[in-house]
Short mmCIF file of C-alpha atoms and ligand atoms in Angstrom, two decimals:
data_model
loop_
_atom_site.label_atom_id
_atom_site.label_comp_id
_atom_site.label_asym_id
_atom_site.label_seq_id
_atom_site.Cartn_x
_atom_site.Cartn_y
_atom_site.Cartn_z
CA UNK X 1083 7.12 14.01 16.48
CA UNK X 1084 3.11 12.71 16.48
CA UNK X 1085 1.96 10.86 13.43
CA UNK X 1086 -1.79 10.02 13.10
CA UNK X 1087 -1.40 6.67 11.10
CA UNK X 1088 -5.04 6.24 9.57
CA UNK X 1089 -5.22 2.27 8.30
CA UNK X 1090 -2.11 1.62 10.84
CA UNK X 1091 -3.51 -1.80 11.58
CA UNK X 1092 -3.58 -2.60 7.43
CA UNK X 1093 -0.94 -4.26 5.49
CA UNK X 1094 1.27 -1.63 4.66
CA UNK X 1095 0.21 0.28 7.63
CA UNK X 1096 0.94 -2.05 10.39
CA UNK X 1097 4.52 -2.06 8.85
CA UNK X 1098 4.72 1.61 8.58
CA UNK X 1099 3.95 1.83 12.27
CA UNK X 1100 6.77 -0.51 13.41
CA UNK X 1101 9.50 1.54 11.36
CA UNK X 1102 7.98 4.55 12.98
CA UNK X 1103 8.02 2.89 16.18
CA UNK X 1104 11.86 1.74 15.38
CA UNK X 1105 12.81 5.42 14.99
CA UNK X 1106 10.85 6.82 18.07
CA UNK X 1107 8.31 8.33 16.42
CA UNK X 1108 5.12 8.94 18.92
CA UNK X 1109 2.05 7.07 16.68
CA UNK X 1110 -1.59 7.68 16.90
CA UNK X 1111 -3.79 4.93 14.94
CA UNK X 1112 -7.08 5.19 13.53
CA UNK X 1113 -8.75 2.28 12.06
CA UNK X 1114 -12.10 0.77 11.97
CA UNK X 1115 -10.78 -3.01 11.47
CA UNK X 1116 -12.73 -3.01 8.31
CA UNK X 1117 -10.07 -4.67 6.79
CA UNK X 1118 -7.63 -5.95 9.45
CA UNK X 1119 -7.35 -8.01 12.55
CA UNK X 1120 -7.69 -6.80 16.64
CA UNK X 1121 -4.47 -9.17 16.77
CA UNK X 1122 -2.30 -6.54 14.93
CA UNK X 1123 -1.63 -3.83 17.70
CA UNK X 1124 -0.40 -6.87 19.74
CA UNK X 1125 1.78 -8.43 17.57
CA UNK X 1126 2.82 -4.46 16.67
CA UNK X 1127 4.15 -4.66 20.47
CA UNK X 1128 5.63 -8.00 20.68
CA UNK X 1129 7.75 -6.57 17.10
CA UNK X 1130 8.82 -3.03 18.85
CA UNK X 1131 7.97 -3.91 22.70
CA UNK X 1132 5.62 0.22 22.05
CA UNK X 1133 2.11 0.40 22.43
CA UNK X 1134 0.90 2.88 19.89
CA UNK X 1135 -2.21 4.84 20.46
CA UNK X 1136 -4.97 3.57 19.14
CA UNK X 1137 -8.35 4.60 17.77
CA UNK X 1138 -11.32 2.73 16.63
CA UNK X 1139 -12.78 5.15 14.06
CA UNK X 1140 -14.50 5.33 10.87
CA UNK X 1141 -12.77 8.48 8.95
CA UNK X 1142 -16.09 8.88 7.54
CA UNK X 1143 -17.26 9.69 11.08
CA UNK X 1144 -16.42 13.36 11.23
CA UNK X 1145 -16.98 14.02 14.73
CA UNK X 1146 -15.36 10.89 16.21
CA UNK X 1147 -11.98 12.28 13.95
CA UNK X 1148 -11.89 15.40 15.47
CA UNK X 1149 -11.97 14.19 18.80
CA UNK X 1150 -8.92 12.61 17.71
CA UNK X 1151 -7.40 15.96 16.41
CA UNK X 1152 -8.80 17.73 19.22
CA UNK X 1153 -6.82 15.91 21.76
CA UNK X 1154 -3.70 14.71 20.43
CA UNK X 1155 -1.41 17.15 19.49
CA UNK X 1156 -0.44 15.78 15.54
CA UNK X 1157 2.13 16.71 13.65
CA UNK X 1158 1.86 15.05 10.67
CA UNK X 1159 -0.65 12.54 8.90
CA UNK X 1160 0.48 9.30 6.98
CA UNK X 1161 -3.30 8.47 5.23
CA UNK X 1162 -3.46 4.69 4.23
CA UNK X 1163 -7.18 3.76 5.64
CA UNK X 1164 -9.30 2.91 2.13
CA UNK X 1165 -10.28 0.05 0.32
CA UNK X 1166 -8.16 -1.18 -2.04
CA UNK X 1167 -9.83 -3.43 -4.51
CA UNK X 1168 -10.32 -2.36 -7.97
CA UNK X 1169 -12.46 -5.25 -8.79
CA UNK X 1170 -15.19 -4.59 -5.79
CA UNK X 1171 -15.30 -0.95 -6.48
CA UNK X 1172 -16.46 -1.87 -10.40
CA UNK X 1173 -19.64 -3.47 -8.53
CA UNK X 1174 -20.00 -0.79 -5.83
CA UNK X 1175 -18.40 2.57 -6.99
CA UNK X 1176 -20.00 4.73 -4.29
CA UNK X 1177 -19.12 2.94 -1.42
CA UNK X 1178 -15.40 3.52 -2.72
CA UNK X 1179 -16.34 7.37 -3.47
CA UNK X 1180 -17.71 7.67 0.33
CA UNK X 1181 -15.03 5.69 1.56
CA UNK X 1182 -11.52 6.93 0.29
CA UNK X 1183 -12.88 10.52 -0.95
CA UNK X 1184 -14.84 11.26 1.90
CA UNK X 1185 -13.03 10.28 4.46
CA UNK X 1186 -10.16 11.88 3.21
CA UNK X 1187 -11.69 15.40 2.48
CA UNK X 1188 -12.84 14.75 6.29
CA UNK X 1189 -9.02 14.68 7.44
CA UNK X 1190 -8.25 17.48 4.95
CA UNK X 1191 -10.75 19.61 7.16
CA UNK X 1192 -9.42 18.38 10.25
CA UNK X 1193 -6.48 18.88 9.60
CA UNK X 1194 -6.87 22.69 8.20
CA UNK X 1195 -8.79 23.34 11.92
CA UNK X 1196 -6.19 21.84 13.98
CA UNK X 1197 -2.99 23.33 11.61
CA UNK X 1198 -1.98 19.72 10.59
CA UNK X 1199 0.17 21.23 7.70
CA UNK X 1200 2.04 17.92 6.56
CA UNK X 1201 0.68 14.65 4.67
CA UNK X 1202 1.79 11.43 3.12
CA UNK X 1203 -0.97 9.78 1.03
CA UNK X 1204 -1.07 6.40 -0.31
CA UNK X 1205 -1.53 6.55 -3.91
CA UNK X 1206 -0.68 4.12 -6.44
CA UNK X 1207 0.99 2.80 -10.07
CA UNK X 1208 -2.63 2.34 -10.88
CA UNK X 1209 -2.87 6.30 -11.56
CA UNK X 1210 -0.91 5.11 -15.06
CA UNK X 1211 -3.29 3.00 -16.19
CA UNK X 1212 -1.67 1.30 -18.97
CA UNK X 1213 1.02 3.15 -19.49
CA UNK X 1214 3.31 2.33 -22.25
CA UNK X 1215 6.07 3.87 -21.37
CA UNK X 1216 8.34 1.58 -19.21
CA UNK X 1217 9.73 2.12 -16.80
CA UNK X 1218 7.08 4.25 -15.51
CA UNK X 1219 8.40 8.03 -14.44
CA UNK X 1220 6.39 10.42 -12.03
CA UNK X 1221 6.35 12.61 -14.97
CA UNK X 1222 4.04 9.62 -17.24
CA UNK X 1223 0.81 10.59 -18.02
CA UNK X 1224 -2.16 9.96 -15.06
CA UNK X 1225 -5.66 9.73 -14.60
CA UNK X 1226 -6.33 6.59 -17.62
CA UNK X 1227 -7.57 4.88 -14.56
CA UNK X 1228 -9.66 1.33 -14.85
CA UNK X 1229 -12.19 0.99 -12.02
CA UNK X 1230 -13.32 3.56 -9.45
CA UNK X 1231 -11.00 2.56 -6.75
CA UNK X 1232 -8.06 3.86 -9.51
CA UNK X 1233 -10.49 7.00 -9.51
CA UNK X 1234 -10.37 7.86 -6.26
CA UNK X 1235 -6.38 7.69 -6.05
CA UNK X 1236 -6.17 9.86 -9.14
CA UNK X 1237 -8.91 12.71 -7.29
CA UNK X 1238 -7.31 12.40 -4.26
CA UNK X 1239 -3.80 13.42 -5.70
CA UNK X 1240 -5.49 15.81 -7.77
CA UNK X 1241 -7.75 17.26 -4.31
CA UNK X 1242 -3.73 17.14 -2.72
CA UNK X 1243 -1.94 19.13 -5.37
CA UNK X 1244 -4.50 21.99 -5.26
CA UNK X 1245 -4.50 22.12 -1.50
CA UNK X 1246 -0.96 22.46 -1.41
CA UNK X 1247 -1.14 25.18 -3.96
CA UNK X 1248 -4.06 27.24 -2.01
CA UNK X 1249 -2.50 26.72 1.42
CA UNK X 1250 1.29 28.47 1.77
CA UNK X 1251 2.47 25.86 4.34
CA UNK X 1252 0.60 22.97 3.23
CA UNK X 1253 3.01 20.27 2.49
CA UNK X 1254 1.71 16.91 0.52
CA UNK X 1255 3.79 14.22 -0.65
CA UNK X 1256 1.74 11.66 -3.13
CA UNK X 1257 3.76 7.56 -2.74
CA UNK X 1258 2.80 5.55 -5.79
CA UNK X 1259 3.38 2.13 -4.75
CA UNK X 1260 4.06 -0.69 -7.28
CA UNK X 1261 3.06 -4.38 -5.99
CA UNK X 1262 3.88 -4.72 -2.51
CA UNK X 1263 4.37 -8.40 -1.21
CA UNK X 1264 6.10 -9.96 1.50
CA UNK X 1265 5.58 -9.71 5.41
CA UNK X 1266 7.65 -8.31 8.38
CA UNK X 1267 10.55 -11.06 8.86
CA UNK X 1268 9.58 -12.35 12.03
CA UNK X 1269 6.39 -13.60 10.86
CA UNK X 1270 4.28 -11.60 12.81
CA UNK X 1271 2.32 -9.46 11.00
CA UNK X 1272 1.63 -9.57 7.16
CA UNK X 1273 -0.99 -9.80 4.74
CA UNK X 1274 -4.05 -10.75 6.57
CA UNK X 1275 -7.76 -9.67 6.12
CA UNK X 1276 -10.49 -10.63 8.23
CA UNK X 1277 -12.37 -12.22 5.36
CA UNK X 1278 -9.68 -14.28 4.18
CA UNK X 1279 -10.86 -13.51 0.65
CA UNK X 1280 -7.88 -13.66 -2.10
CA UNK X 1281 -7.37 -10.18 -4.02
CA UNK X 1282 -3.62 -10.17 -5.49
CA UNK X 1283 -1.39 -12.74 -6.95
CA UNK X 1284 0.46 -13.62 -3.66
CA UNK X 1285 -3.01 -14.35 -1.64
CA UNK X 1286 -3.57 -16.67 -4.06
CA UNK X 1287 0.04 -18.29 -4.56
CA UNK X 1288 -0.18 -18.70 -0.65
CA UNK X 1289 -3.50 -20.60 -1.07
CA UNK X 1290 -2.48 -22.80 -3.63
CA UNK X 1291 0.83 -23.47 -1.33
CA UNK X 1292 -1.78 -24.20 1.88
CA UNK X 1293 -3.34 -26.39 -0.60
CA UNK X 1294 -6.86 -24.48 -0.16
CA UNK X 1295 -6.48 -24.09 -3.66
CA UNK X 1296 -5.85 -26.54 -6.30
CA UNK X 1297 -3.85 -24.22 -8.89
CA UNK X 1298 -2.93 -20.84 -9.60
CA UNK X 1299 -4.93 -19.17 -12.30
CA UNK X 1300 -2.58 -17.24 -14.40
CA UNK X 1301 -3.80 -14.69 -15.96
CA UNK X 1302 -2.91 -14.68 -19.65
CA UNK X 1303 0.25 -16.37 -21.67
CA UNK X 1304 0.09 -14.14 -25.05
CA UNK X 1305 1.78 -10.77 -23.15
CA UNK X 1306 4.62 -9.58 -25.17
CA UNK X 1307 7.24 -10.73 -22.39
CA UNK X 1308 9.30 -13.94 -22.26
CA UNK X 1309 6.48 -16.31 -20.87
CA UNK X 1310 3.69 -14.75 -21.78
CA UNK X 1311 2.59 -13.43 -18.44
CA UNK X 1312 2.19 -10.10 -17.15
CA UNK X 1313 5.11 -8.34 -15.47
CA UNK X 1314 4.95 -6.27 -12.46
CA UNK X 1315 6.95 -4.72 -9.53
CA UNK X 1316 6.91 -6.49 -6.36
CA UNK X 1317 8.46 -4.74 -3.71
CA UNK X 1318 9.12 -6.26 -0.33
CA UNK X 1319 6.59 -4.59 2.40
CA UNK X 1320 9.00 -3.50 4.45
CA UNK X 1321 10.82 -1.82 1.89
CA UNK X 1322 7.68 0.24 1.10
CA UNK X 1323 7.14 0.84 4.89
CA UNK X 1324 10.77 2.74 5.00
CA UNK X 1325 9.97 4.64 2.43
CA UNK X 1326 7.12 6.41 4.25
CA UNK X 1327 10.02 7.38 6.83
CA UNK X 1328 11.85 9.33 3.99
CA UNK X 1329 8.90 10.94 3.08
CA UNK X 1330 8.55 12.29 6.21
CA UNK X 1331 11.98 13.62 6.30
CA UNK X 1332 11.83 14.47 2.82
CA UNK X 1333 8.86 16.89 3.53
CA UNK X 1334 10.60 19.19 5.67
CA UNK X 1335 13.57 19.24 2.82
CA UNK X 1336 11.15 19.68 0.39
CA UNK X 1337 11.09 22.98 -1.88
CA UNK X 1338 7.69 22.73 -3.59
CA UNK X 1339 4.50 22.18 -1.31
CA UNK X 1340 3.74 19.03 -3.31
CA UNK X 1341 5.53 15.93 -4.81
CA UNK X 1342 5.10 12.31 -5.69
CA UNK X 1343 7.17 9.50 -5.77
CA UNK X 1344 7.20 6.04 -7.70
CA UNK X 1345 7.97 3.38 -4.65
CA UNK X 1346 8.89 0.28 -6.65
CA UNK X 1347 12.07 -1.84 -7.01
CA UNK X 1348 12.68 -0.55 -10.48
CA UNK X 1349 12.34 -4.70 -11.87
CA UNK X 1350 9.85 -6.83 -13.71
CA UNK X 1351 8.79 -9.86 -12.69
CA UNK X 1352 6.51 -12.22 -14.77
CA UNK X 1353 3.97 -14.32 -13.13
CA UNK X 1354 6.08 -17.24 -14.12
CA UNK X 1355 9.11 -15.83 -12.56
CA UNK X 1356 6.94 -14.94 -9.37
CA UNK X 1357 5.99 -18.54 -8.93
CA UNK X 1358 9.38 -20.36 -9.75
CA UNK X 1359 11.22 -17.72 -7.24
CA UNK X 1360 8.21 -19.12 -4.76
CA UNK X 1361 8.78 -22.68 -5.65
CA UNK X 1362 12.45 -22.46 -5.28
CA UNK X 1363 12.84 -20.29 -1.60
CA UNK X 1364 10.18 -22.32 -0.02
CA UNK X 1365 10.39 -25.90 -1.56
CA UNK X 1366 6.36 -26.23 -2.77
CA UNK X 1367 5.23 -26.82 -5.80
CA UNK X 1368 2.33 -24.25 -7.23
CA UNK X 1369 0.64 -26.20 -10.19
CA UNK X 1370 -0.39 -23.45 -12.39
CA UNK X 1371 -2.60 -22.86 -15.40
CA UNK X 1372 -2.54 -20.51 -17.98
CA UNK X 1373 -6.55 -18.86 -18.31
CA UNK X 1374 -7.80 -15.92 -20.36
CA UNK X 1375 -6.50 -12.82 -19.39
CA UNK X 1376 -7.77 -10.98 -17.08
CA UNK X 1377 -10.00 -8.05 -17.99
CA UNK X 1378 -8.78 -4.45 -16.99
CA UNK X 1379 -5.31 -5.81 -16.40
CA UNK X 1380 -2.29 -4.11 -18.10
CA UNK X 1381 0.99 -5.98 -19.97
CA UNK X 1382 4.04 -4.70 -18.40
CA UNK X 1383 4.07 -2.50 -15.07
CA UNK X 1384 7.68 -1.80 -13.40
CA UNK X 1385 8.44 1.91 -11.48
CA UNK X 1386 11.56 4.16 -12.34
CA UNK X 1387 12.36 4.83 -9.14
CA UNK X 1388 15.54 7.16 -9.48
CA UNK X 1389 13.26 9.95 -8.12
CA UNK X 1390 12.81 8.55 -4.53
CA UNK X 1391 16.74 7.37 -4.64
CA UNK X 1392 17.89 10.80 -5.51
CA UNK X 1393 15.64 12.99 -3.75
CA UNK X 1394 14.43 11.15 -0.62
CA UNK X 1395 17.62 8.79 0.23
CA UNK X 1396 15.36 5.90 -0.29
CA UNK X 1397 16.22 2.31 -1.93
CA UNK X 1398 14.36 -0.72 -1.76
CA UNK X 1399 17.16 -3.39 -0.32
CA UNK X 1400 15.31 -6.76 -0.26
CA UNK X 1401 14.77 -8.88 -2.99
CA UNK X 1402 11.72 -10.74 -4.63
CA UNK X 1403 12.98 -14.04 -3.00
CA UNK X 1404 13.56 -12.18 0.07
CA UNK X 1405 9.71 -11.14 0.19
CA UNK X 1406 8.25 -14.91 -1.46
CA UNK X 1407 10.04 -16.04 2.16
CA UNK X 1408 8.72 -13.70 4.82
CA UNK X 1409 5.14 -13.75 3.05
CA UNK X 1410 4.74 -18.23 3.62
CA UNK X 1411 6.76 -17.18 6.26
CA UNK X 1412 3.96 -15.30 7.84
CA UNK X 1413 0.94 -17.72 6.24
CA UNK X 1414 2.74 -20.76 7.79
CA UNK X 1415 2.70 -18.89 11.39
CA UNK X 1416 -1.04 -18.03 10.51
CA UNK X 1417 -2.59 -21.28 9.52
CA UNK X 1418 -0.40 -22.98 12.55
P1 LIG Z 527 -5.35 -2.76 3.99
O1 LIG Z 527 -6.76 -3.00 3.62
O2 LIG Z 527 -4.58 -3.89 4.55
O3 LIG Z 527 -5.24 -1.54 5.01
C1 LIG Z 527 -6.14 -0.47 5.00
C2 LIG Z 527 -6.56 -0.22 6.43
O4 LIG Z 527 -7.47 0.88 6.44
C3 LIG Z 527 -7.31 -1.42 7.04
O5 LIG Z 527 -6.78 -1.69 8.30
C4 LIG Z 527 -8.75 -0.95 7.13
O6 LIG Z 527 -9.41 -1.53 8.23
C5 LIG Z 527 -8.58 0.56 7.25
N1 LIG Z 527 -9.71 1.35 6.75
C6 LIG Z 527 -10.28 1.31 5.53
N2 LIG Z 527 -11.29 2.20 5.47
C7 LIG Z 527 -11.35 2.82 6.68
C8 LIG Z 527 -12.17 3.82 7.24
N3 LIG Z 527 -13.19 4.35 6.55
N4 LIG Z 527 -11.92 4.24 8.49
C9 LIG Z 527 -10.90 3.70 9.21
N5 LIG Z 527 -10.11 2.74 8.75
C10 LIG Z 527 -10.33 2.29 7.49
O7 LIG Z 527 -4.64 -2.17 2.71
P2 LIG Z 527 -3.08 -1.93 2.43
O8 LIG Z 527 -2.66 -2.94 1.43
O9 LIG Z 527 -2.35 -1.81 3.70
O10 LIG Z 527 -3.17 -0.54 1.68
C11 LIG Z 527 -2.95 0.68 2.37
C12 LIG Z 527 -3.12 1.82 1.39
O11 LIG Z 527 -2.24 1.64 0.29
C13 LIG Z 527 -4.52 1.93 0.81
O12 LIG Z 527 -4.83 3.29 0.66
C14 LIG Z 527 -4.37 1.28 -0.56
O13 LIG Z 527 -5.31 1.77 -1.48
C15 LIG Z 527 -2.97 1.69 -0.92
N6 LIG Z 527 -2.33 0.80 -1.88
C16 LIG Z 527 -2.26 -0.53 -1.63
C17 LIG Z 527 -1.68 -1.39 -2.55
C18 LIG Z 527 -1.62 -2.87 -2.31
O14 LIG Z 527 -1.45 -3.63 -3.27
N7 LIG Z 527 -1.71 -3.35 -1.09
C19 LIG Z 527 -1.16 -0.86 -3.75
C20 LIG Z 527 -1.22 0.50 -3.97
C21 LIG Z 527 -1.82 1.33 -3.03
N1 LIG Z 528 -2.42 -12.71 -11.54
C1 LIG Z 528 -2.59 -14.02 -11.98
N2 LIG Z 528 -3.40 -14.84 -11.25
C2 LIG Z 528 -4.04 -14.44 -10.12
C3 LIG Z 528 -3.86 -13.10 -9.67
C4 LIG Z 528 -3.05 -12.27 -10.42
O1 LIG Z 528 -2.04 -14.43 -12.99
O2 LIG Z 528 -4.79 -15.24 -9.52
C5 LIG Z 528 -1.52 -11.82 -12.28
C6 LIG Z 528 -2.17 -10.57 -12.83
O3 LIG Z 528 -2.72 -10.82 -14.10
C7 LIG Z 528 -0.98 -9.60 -12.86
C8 LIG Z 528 -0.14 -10.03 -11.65
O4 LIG Z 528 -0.54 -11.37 -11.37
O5 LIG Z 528 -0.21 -9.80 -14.02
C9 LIG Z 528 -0.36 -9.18 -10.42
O6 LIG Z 528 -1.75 -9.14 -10.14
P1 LIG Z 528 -2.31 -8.49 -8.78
O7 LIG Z 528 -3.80 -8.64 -8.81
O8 LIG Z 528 -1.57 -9.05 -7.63
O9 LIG Z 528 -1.88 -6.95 -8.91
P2 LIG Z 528 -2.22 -5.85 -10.03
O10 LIG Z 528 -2.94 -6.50 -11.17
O11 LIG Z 528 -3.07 -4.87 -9.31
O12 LIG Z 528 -0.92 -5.30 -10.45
#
């Protein structure tokens, strides 16, 4: 089977490709290295000793995508390439429109032409906005999104769900991933963007541990959980990656056109927690201080996850300690 991995040289991507690689799936990449590293299709090889095919594209490029489409013979599409940060897309909203929406109605069409009829998308918890019901269900209430990049996940599960209704054999599956963290055990590939520019908790908890930072900033102590901080759902990378796998399967099981899945590890973490777990696995100290909270940011975030255990066969086996160790892991290996 031929999967077009758009983003496969991301974060989440790169890891999605070795599992696919691991199960002898054929993988076509597209990626524009907007926000990854030439490095990764190498260290993708030393990992699975397979060379996946690879594109340099912009999805936004219409006609350099369909001469993708045109000459590999696809199968199915796992869609990660976007930009992912809800802060930036607050100061530049369109470029996240043109980005993520547009280039995803552009493999939508291509897709349609060539009769690509199945898709995984990368969505995310974001789609809750602050929910208050935890933990959060697939069935909780979406769209009370915070910042455009939130926007453009909510359209593009909306755009999904009414292709998959128009189109008879159109199948769809949205993933709504929690936090993911971590890096692939051997230390080769991980979390790792060209501009080196922190953008989530761990970045910066690796900073502070490379001492490029003095102390963490945490964001808020008055949250209504034990410590103050905010809780969330960090779920190892390479847990996440595996769950694109039963997707896949899960799509040709799959009774409905369209369906979405929470892929979390069903626990809350505080910030706290996060950092003592960090502290304790890797033997560094993170001084920390407690700042204002941070605006747009919600209390208490954790996934029910029964859904993707029932339905798709899909668990998440390693633990927050087990992903605080493969991400310095991976930043030691880096910075060395
Ligand atoms: P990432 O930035 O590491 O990977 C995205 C990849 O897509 C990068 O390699 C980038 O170069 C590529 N890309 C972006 N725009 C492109 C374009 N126009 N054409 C071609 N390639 C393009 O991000 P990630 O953390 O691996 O996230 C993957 C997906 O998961 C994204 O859709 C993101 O929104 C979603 N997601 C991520 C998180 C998270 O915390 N990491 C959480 C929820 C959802
Ligand atoms: N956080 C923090 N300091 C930081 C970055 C994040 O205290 O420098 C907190 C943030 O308030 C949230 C958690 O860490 O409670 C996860 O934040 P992240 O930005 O990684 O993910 P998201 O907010 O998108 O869930």
């Amino acid at each position: 089977m031929k999967v077009l991995v758009t983003g496969g040289t991301g974060f989440i991507g790169s890891h999605t490709v070795v599992e696919l690689l691991n199960k002898n799936y054929e993988v076509i990449i597209v990626d524009n290295y907007c926000n990854s590293k030439r490095n990764v299709l190498h260290k993708i090889y030393q990992i699975t000793g397979k060379s996946p095919t690879f594109y340099e594209i912009n999805i936004c490029d219409f006609n350099s995508l369909e001469k993708v489409f045109k000459k590999e013979k696809i199968d199915a599409v796992i869609h990660f390439a976007a930009l992912k940060s809800g802060a930036d897309s607050i100061k530049d909203p369109g470029l996240y429109y043109t980005n993520n929406i547009e280039g995803t109605y552009n493999i939508l069409k291509l897709m349609k032409k060539y009769s690509v009829k199945k898709i995984i998308f990368s969505s995310s918890a974001t789609v809750y906005g602050d929910s208050q019901n935890v933990p959060i269900k697939e069935n909780e209430t979406i769209g009370n999104v915070i910042s455009p990049y939130g926007m453009t996940k909510y359209l593009t599960e909306l755009l999904l769900e009414n292709k998959t209704k128009q189109t008879n054999d159109f199948k769809a599956i949205s993933l709504r991933y929690f936090n993911p963290i971590g890096a692939h055990p051997s230390g080769l590939i991980g979390e790792d963007s060209p501009d080196n520019i922190p953008n989530n908790l761990i970045l910066y908890i690796l900073k502070v541990a490379k001492k490029e930072l003095p102390y963490l900033k945490v964001f808020g102590n008055d949250y209504r959980t034990p410590d103050g901080s905010g809780i969330r759902d960090y779920i190892h990378v390479v847990d996440l990656a595996k769950g694109h796998i039963a997707a896949l399967n899960y799509l040709d099981k799959m009774k409905t056109n369209y369906d979405v899945f929470n892929l979390g590890t069903g626990k809350g973490h505080t910030v706290i927690e996060l950092i003592k777990t960090f502290e304790k696995e890797n033997d560094i100290k993170i001084p920390y201080q407690f700042v204002e909270r941070r605006p747009g940011d919600v209390e208490i975030s954790y996934a029910d996850c029964s859904k993707a255990n029932k339905l798709m066969g899909w668990y998440a086996e390693f633990s927050m300690a087990d992903a605080l160790r493969d991400a310095w892991n991976f930043a030691k290996k880096t910075r060395d």
